[in-house]
Short mmCIF file of C-alpha atoms in Angstrom, two decimals:
data_model
loop_
_atom_site.label_atom_id
_atom_site.label_comp_id
_atom_site.label_asym_id
_atom_site.label_seq_id
_atom_site.Cartn_x
_atom_site.Cartn_y
_atom_site.Cartn_z
CA MET L 1 -76.95 -122.46 -21.13
CA LEU L 2 -78.75 -119.20 -20.43
CA LYS L 3 -82.14 -120.89 -20.53
CA ARG L 4 -81.08 -123.23 -17.72
CA GLN L 5 -80.06 -120.30 -15.52
CA ASN L 6 -82.24 -120.18 -12.37
CA PRO L 7 -83.23 -116.61 -11.60
CA SER L 8 -84.91 -117.46 -8.30
CA THR L 9 -82.19 -116.21 -6.03
CA PRO L 10 -83.00 -113.19 -3.82
CA GLU L 11 -80.41 -111.04 -5.53
CA HIS L 12 -81.86 -111.84 -8.96
CA SER L 13 -85.43 -111.13 -7.73
CA ARG L 14 -84.43 -107.73 -6.43
CA ASP L 15 -82.81 -106.92 -9.75
CA LEU L 16 -86.01 -107.84 -11.61
CA ALA L 17 -88.16 -105.78 -9.27
CA ALA L 18 -85.93 -102.76 -9.66
CA ASP L 19 -86.15 -103.00 -13.44
CA GLY L 20 -89.94 -103.46 -13.41
CA GLY L 21 -89.77 -107.08 -14.49
CA ALA L 22 -89.82 -106.13 -18.17
CA LEU L 23 -86.39 -107.18 -19.47
CA SER L 24 -85.70 -108.09 -23.05
CA MET L 25 -84.04 -111.34 -24.01
CA SER L 26 -80.77 -109.68 -24.86
CA HIS L 27 -80.76 -107.79 -21.60
CA ASN L 28 -81.34 -111.04 -19.69
CA ASP L 29 -78.39 -112.59 -21.52
CA SER L 30 -76.14 -109.72 -20.51
CA ARG L 31 -77.31 -109.84 -16.91
CA SER L 32 -76.75 -113.58 -16.70
CA PHE L 33 -73.21 -113.23 -18.08
CA PHE L 34 -72.55 -110.45 -15.58
CA ASN L 35 -73.75 -112.64 -12.69
CA LEU L 36 -71.53 -115.49 -13.85
CA SER L 37 -68.53 -113.18 -14.01
CA GLN L 38 -69.23 -111.87 -10.52
CA LEU L 39 -69.43 -115.44 -9.24
CA VAL L 40 -66.05 -116.30 -10.69
CA LEU L 41 -64.43 -113.13 -9.33
CA SER L 42 -65.94 -113.62 -5.87
CA ALA L 43 -64.40 -117.08 -5.69
CA GLY L 44 -60.96 -115.45 -5.38
CA GLN L 45 -57.71 -116.23 -7.15
CA ILE L 46 -57.37 -119.59 -8.74
CA LYS L 47 -55.19 -121.79 -6.52
CA PRO L 48 -52.16 -123.32 -8.21
CA SER L 49 -51.76 -127.02 -8.36
CA PRO L 50 -49.58 -128.61 -5.65
CA ALA L 51 -46.85 -129.39 -8.20
CA LEU L 52 -46.44 -125.74 -9.17
CA LYS L 53 -46.72 -124.52 -5.60
CA HIS L 54 -43.77 -126.60 -4.45
CA SER L 55 -41.69 -126.34 -7.64
CA LYS L 56 -39.35 -123.73 -6.12
CA ILE L 57 -36.57 -125.48 -4.19
CA THR L 58 -35.64 -123.74 -0.94
CA TYR L 59 -32.70 -126.00 -0.03
CA PHE L 60 -30.40 -128.46 -1.74
CA GLU L 61 -28.84 -131.67 -0.51
CA VAL L 62 -25.25 -132.21 -1.62
CA GLU L 63 -24.01 -135.77 -1.64
CA ILE L 64 -20.23 -136.08 -1.32
CA VAL L 65 -18.88 -139.24 -2.96
CA ASP L 66 -15.29 -140.49 -2.96
CA VAL L 67 -13.94 -140.28 -6.51
CA GLN L 68 -11.95 -143.53 -6.21
CA SER L 69 -14.21 -145.91 -4.27
CA LYS L 70 -17.50 -144.25 -5.35
CA LYS L 71 -18.68 -144.60 -1.76
CA GLN L 72 -20.73 -141.91 -0.09
CA ILE L 73 -18.75 -139.92 2.48
CA CYS L 74 -21.52 -137.68 3.79
CA ILE L 75 -24.56 -135.64 2.81
CA VAL L 76 -24.50 -131.89 3.30
CA ASP L 77 -28.12 -130.90 3.82
CA LYS L 78 -29.97 -127.59 3.94
CA VAL L 79 -27.72 -125.83 1.44
CA PRO L 80 -29.34 -122.55 0.29
CA PRO L 81 -29.47 -121.92 -3.47
CA ALA L 82 -27.27 -118.84 -3.09
CA SER L 83 -24.44 -120.89 -1.57
CA THR L 84 -21.15 -121.45 -3.37
CA VAL L 85 -18.83 -124.41 -3.65
CA LEU L 86 -16.68 -122.86 -0.92
CA ASP L 87 -19.71 -122.84 1.43
CA VAL L 88 -20.21 -126.53 0.75
CA LYS L 89 -16.53 -127.16 1.53
CA HIS L 90 -16.90 -125.42 4.89
CA LYS L 91 -19.97 -127.52 5.75
CA PHE L 92 -18.11 -130.62 4.60
CA HIS L 93 -15.20 -129.65 6.85
CA LYS L 94 -17.56 -129.47 9.85
CA ALA L 95 -18.79 -132.99 9.11
CA CYS L 96 -15.28 -134.31 8.37
CA PRO L 97 -12.71 -132.15 10.27
CA GLN L 98 -9.71 -134.00 8.80
CA TRP L 99 -10.33 -132.34 5.42
CA TYR L 100 -10.10 -128.57 5.58
CA PRO L 101 -11.52 -126.57 2.64
CA SER L 102 -8.25 -125.80 0.85
CA ARG L 103 -7.39 -129.47 0.39
CA VAL L 104 -10.86 -130.51 -0.78
CA GLY L 105 -11.32 -130.90 -4.53
CA LEU L 106 -14.91 -131.25 -5.76
CA GLN L 107 -15.94 -132.37 -9.24
CA LEU L 108 -19.33 -132.58 -10.89
CA GLU L 109 -18.12 -135.58 -12.87
CA ARG L 110 -15.45 -138.13 -11.96
CA ASN L 111 -13.12 -137.11 -14.78
CA GLY L 112 -14.21 -133.49 -14.90
CA PRO L 113 -12.32 -130.38 -13.77
CA PHE L 114 -12.28 -129.23 -10.17
CA LEU L 115 -15.01 -126.73 -9.41
CA LYS L 116 -13.97 -123.21 -8.49
CA ASP L 117 -14.90 -121.98 -5.03
CA SER L 118 -16.92 -119.09 -6.45
CA ILE L 119 -19.34 -121.27 -8.48
CA SER L 120 -22.95 -121.12 -7.31
CA ILE L 121 -24.54 -124.37 -6.18
CA GLN L 122 -27.78 -123.45 -7.94
CA SER L 123 -25.97 -123.36 -11.29
CA LEU L 124 -24.93 -127.00 -10.82
CA ALA L 125 -28.32 -128.37 -9.81
CA VAL L 126 -30.71 -130.31 -12.01
CA SER L 127 -32.71 -131.48 -8.98
CA SER L 128 -32.80 -130.94 -5.23
CA ILE L 129 -30.01 -133.53 -4.76
CA ILE L 130 -26.53 -132.75 -6.13
CA THR L 131 -23.77 -135.35 -6.28
CA LEU L 132 -20.18 -134.09 -6.10
CA TYR L 133 -17.04 -136.21 -6.27
CA PHE L 134 -14.38 -135.62 -3.63
CA THR L 135 -10.60 -135.72 -4.12
CA ASP L 136 -8.07 -135.11 -1.37
CA LEU L 137 -5.66 -132.54 -2.84
CA GLY L 138 -3.15 -133.04 -0.03
CA GLN L 139 -1.65 -130.42 2.22
CA GLN L 140 -1.99 -126.96 0.72
CA VAL L 141 -0.18 -123.62 1.07
CA GLY L 142 -1.25 -120.13 0.08
CA TRP L 143 0.21 -118.47 -3.00
CA THR L 144 1.82 -115.70 -0.97
CA THR L 145 3.57 -118.24 1.26
CA PHE L 146 4.58 -120.19 -1.83
CA PHE L 147 6.37 -117.27 -3.52
CA LEU L 148 7.86 -115.79 -0.36
CA THR L 149 9.44 -119.13 0.50
CA GLU L 150 10.60 -119.74 -3.06
CA TYR L 151 12.31 -116.32 -3.37
CA THR L 152 13.70 -115.89 0.14
CA GLY L 153 15.87 -119.00 -0.18
CA PRO L 154 17.97 -117.82 -3.17
CA LEU L 155 18.50 -114.42 -1.55
CA LEU L 156 19.94 -115.89 1.65
CA ILE L 157 21.80 -118.76 -0.01
CA TYR L 158 23.68 -116.46 -2.38
CA LEU L 159 24.74 -114.20 0.48
CA LEU L 160 26.15 -117.19 2.39
CA PHE L 161 28.39 -118.05 -0.57
CA TYR L 162 29.28 -114.39 -1.09
CA ILE L 163 30.77 -114.01 2.41
CA ARG L 164 32.83 -117.17 1.70
CA LEU L 165 32.09 -119.27 4.73
CA SER L 166 34.97 -121.42 5.96
CA THR L 167 32.80 -124.50 5.58
CA ILE L 168 32.44 -123.79 1.84
CA TYR L 169 35.78 -122.35 0.70
CA ASP L 170 39.34 -122.63 1.94
CA GLN L 171 40.05 -119.53 4.02
CA VAL L 172 43.74 -119.32 3.11
CA GLU L 173 42.95 -119.43 -0.62
CA SER L 174 40.13 -116.92 -0.16
CA ARG L 175 42.46 -114.37 1.43
CA LYS L 176 45.12 -114.69 -1.25
CA ASN L 177 42.91 -114.26 -4.31
CA PHE L 178 41.62 -110.81 -5.17
CA ARG L 179 37.91 -110.52 -5.96
CA HIS L 180 37.12 -109.13 -9.35
CA PRO L 181 34.56 -106.27 -9.35
CA VAL L 182 32.14 -108.44 -11.33
CA VAL L 183 31.79 -110.68 -8.26
CA HIS L 184 30.44 -107.78 -6.20
CA LEU L 185 28.28 -106.60 -9.10
CA ALA L 186 26.84 -110.08 -9.55
CA CYS L 187 25.92 -110.24 -5.87
CA PHE L 188 24.17 -106.87 -6.13
CA CYS L 189 22.22 -107.86 -9.26
CA HIS L 190 21.24 -111.26 -7.89
CA CYS L 191 19.98 -109.79 -4.61
CA LEU L 192 18.18 -107.00 -6.44
CA HIS L 193 16.35 -109.54 -8.59
CA TYR L 194 14.96 -111.52 -5.66
CA ILE L 195 14.28 -108.51 -3.46
CA ARG L 196 12.14 -107.14 -6.31
CA HIS L 197 10.28 -110.45 -6.48
CA LEU L 198 9.65 -110.41 -2.73
CA LEU L 199 8.39 -106.83 -2.68
CA GLU L 200 6.12 -107.41 -5.67
CA THR L 201 4.73 -110.52 -3.99
CA LEU L 202 3.78 -108.47 -0.95
CA PHE L 203 2.62 -105.21 -2.54
CA VAL L 204 1.98 -105.61 -6.29
CA HIS L 205 0.74 -109.04 -7.33
CA LYS L 206 -2.92 -109.99 -6.92
CA PHE L 207 -3.13 -113.72 -6.43
CA SER L 208 -6.17 -115.76 -7.40
CA GLU L 209 -8.26 -117.50 -4.80
CA GLY L 210 -7.27 -120.93 -3.62
CA HIS L 211 -4.06 -122.67 -2.71
CA THR L 212 -1.42 -124.88 -4.25
CA PRO L 213 -0.22 -128.31 -3.09
CA LEU L 214 2.75 -128.32 -0.72
CA LYS L 215 4.62 -130.64 -3.09
CA ASN L 216 4.62 -127.89 -5.73
CA MET L 217 6.33 -125.52 -3.32
CA ILE L 218 8.90 -128.18 -2.46
CA LYS L 219 9.67 -128.74 -6.14
CA GLY L 220 9.94 -125.01 -6.81
CA CYS L 221 12.22 -124.46 -3.82
CA ALA L 222 14.41 -127.40 -4.83
CA PHE L 223 14.82 -125.91 -8.31
CA TYR L 224 15.55 -122.31 -7.30
CA TRP L 225 17.56 -123.09 -4.18
CA GLY L 226 19.59 -125.81 -5.86
CA PHE L 227 20.52 -123.70 -8.88
CA THR L 228 21.31 -120.71 -6.66
CA SER L 229 23.78 -122.81 -4.67
CA TRP L 230 25.46 -124.00 -7.85
CA ILE L 231 25.58 -120.50 -9.37
CA ALA L 232 26.80 -118.80 -6.19
CA TYR L 233 29.50 -121.41 -5.61
CA TYR L 234 31.11 -120.75 -9.00
CA ILE L 235 30.83 -116.97 -9.06
CA ASN L 236 32.15 -116.50 -5.52
CA HIS L 237 34.85 -119.15 -5.78
CA PRO L 238 38.38 -117.81 -5.11
CA ARG L 239 39.50 -119.16 -8.51
CA TYR L 240 36.69 -117.54 -10.48
CA THR L 241 37.91 -115.93 -13.71
CA PRO L 242 36.31 -112.73 -15.06
CA PRO L 243 34.55 -112.55 -18.48
CA SER L 244 36.63 -112.76 -21.62
CA PHE L 245 35.93 -109.24 -22.91
CA GLY L 246 36.54 -107.61 -19.58
CA HIS L 247 34.96 -104.36 -18.46
CA LYS L 248 32.87 -103.70 -21.59
CA GLN L 249 31.18 -107.08 -21.46
CA VAL L 250 30.38 -106.65 -17.78
CA SER L 251 29.13 -103.07 -18.14
CA TYR L 252 26.83 -103.64 -21.11
CA ALA L 253 25.42 -106.83 -19.63
CA ALA L 254 24.83 -105.15 -16.27
CA LEU L 255 23.04 -102.26 -17.99
CA ALA L 256 20.83 -104.68 -19.92
CA PHE L 257 20.10 -106.56 -16.68
CA LEU L 258 18.98 -103.40 -14.88
CA MET L 259 16.78 -102.35 -17.81
CA CYS L 260 15.10 -105.76 -17.87
CA GLU L 261 14.52 -105.62 -14.12
CA ALA L 262 12.94 -102.18 -14.42
CA GLY L 263 10.81 -103.30 -17.36
CA ASN L 264 9.65 -106.39 -15.50
CA HIS L 265 8.58 -104.27 -12.54
CA PHE L 266 6.62 -101.75 -14.62
CA ILE L 267 4.88 -104.53 -16.54
CA ASN L 268 3.84 -106.24 -13.30
CA VAL L 269 2.45 -102.96 -12.00
CA ALA L 270 0.49 -102.46 -15.24
CA LEU L 271 -0.94 -106.00 -15.03
CA ALA L 272 -1.95 -105.43 -11.41
CA HIS L 273 -3.84 -102.26 -12.35
CA GLN L 274 -5.73 -103.33 -15.45
CA THR L 275 -8.38 -100.82 -16.50
CA ASN L 276 -12.07 -101.66 -16.64
CA SER L 277 -14.40 -100.62 -19.44
CA GLY L 278 -17.93 -101.08 -18.17
CA ASN L 279 -18.17 -104.63 -16.88
CA ARG L 280 -15.21 -105.83 -18.93
CA THR L 281 -11.55 -105.86 -17.93
CA CYS L 282 -9.33 -104.41 -20.65
CA PHE L 283 -5.89 -105.70 -21.55
CA PRO L 284 -3.13 -103.28 -20.45
CA SER L 285 -2.06 -100.87 -23.14
CA PRO L 286 1.28 -99.07 -23.50
CA THR L 287 1.62 -95.77 -21.66
CA TYR L 288 4.14 -92.93 -21.76
CA ASN L 289 6.50 -95.27 -19.89
CA PRO L 290 8.78 -96.75 -22.59
CA PHE L 291 9.14 -100.00 -20.65
CA THR L 292 5.47 -100.73 -21.31
CA TRP L 293 5.80 -100.34 -25.08
CA LEU L 294 6.60 -104.03 -25.27
CA PHE L 295 2.85 -104.61 -24.94
CA LEU L 296 2.65 -103.63 -28.62
CA LEU L 297 4.58 -106.75 -29.63
CA VAL L 298 3.92 -109.48 -27.09
CA SER L 299 1.11 -110.42 -24.71
CA CYS L 300 3.41 -111.55 -21.87
CA PRO L 301 6.20 -108.94 -21.71
CA ASN L 302 6.93 -109.76 -18.07
CA TYR L 303 8.29 -113.13 -19.20
CA THR L 304 10.25 -111.42 -21.95
CA TYR L 305 11.96 -109.15 -19.42
CA GLU L 306 12.53 -112.05 -17.01
CA ALA L 307 14.27 -114.04 -19.72
CA GLY L 308 16.31 -110.95 -20.66
CA SER L 309 17.46 -110.57 -17.04
CA TRP L 310 18.88 -114.06 -16.85
CA ILE L 311 20.47 -113.91 -20.29
CA SER L 312 22.15 -110.63 -19.31
CA PHE L 313 23.30 -112.14 -16.01
CA THR L 314 24.79 -115.05 -17.97
CA VAL L 315 26.76 -112.71 -20.24
CA MET L 316 27.88 -110.59 -17.28
CA THR L 317 29.25 -113.50 -15.22
CA GLN L 318 30.14 -115.87 -18.08
CA THR L 319 29.56 -119.04 -16.06
CA LEU L 320 28.11 -122.37 -17.18
CA PRO L 321 25.66 -122.83 -14.26
CA VAL L 322 24.01 -119.46 -14.98
CA GLY L 323 23.77 -120.33 -18.67
CA ILE L 324 22.05 -123.65 -17.96
CA PHE L 325 19.67 -121.96 -15.51
CA ALA L 326 18.85 -119.21 -18.03
CA PHE L 327 18.23 -121.80 -20.75
CA LEU L 328 15.78 -123.74 -18.56
CA MET L 329 14.05 -120.54 -17.47
CA VAL L 330 13.53 -119.43 -21.08
CA ILE L 331 11.95 -122.78 -21.93
CA GLN L 332 9.70 -122.76 -18.87
CA MET L 333 8.59 -119.17 -19.35
CA SER L 334 7.88 -119.73 -23.03
CA LEU L 335 5.50 -122.55 -22.02
CA TRP L 336 3.84 -120.32 -19.44
CA ALA L 337 3.59 -117.51 -21.98
CA GLN L 338 1.93 -119.71 -24.59
CA LYS L 339 -0.58 -120.94 -22.03
CA LYS L 340 -1.40 -117.40 -20.92
CA HIS L 341 -1.57 -116.21 -24.51
CA LYS L 342 -4.36 -118.71 -25.23
CA LEU L 343 -6.29 -117.41 -22.23
CA TYR L 344 -5.74 -113.83 -23.33
CA LEU L 345 -7.06 -114.68 -26.80
CA LYS L 346 -10.33 -115.80 -25.22
CA ARG L 347 -10.68 -112.79 -22.93
CA PHE L 348 -9.03 -109.98 -24.93
CA TYR L 349 -9.20 -111.20 -28.52
CA PRO L 350 -9.18 -107.85 -30.36
CA GLU L 351 -6.26 -106.53 -28.29
CA VAL L 352 -3.89 -109.53 -28.47
CA ARG L 353 -4.80 -111.28 -31.73
CA ARG L 354 -1.76 -109.90 -33.61
CA LYS L 355 0.74 -110.25 -30.77
CA ALA L 356 3.21 -113.02 -30.04
CA ALA L 357 3.26 -114.74 -26.67
CA MET L 358 6.74 -113.91 -25.34
CA ILE L 359 9.24 -113.23 -28.11
CA PRO L 360 8.04 -111.65 -31.37
CA ILE L 361 7.72 -114.13 -34.28
CA ILE L 362 9.42 -116.98 -32.37
CA PHE L 363 6.93 -117.50 -29.50
#
């Protein structure tokens, strides 16, 4: 290859003249290699092939398909890679105003889970076109509205029965019968319970993003409001009879109720202020507050205290409607506790692996 090199260029001639024209064979080889290197370097940086140059996607196209009919609804174009599922919902809402973001459910697969609003679009893409399946979730309400509505109803309904409206009870019979002190105590405890829930909803709880279907709020209100009406009607009835064991039964049950209410509040505060260790959220640990010591035994002590409140209220009033309500609440909260316990095992395995969900040993 070096023998075929043509040294007749002006630059090469000047180099030979400067060196006196007497170059050895090895020196000529080195000079030829140097000239070849200079030629390559002077040509500039090697240009990438068109495929590599355009391999970086600047925008995505999101195809929205109806999950039932499999028909295309619209295409959301020019979606930046940094966008989230919530951004796509807002763009979809502009194209189809009848579906606002909170009622739009998007799935990567027809039978897959709904995508969270915080998921990045780039993490879902395998090409520049992404297909998402749309489901109308129905009319939605925020979590704060959900709980405020659910808890305000029982508070007001109970007070209406407590003042013994003429449309509910016979006024003549109401005036004749003396109200036992447990009736007033029950009204205080019941109102305290729901006032605590309302205040914690506003100032303590940290709700996750998103909404819940309106039908869920209707079902929750029907359950709480309906049972409150039944409970309040019996306790405030003029013919209501006090508990069998009298003052002792009422006093001990009321004390247990207040302790459970206090414990529930302190547990909710601890859950709302979970400590962080580096980039990892740590499970709440017991503090000097004795009400938080229940964290040593169970992973969901707020449900334990909630169940204790209603069991204590049942013993204090000794009425069948309260007992049925407490029984259903214990079942429901045990299911919630088991579900949360499984999530806690994934997130905080070392801290909760030896704990029960709600009630030690049983749940």
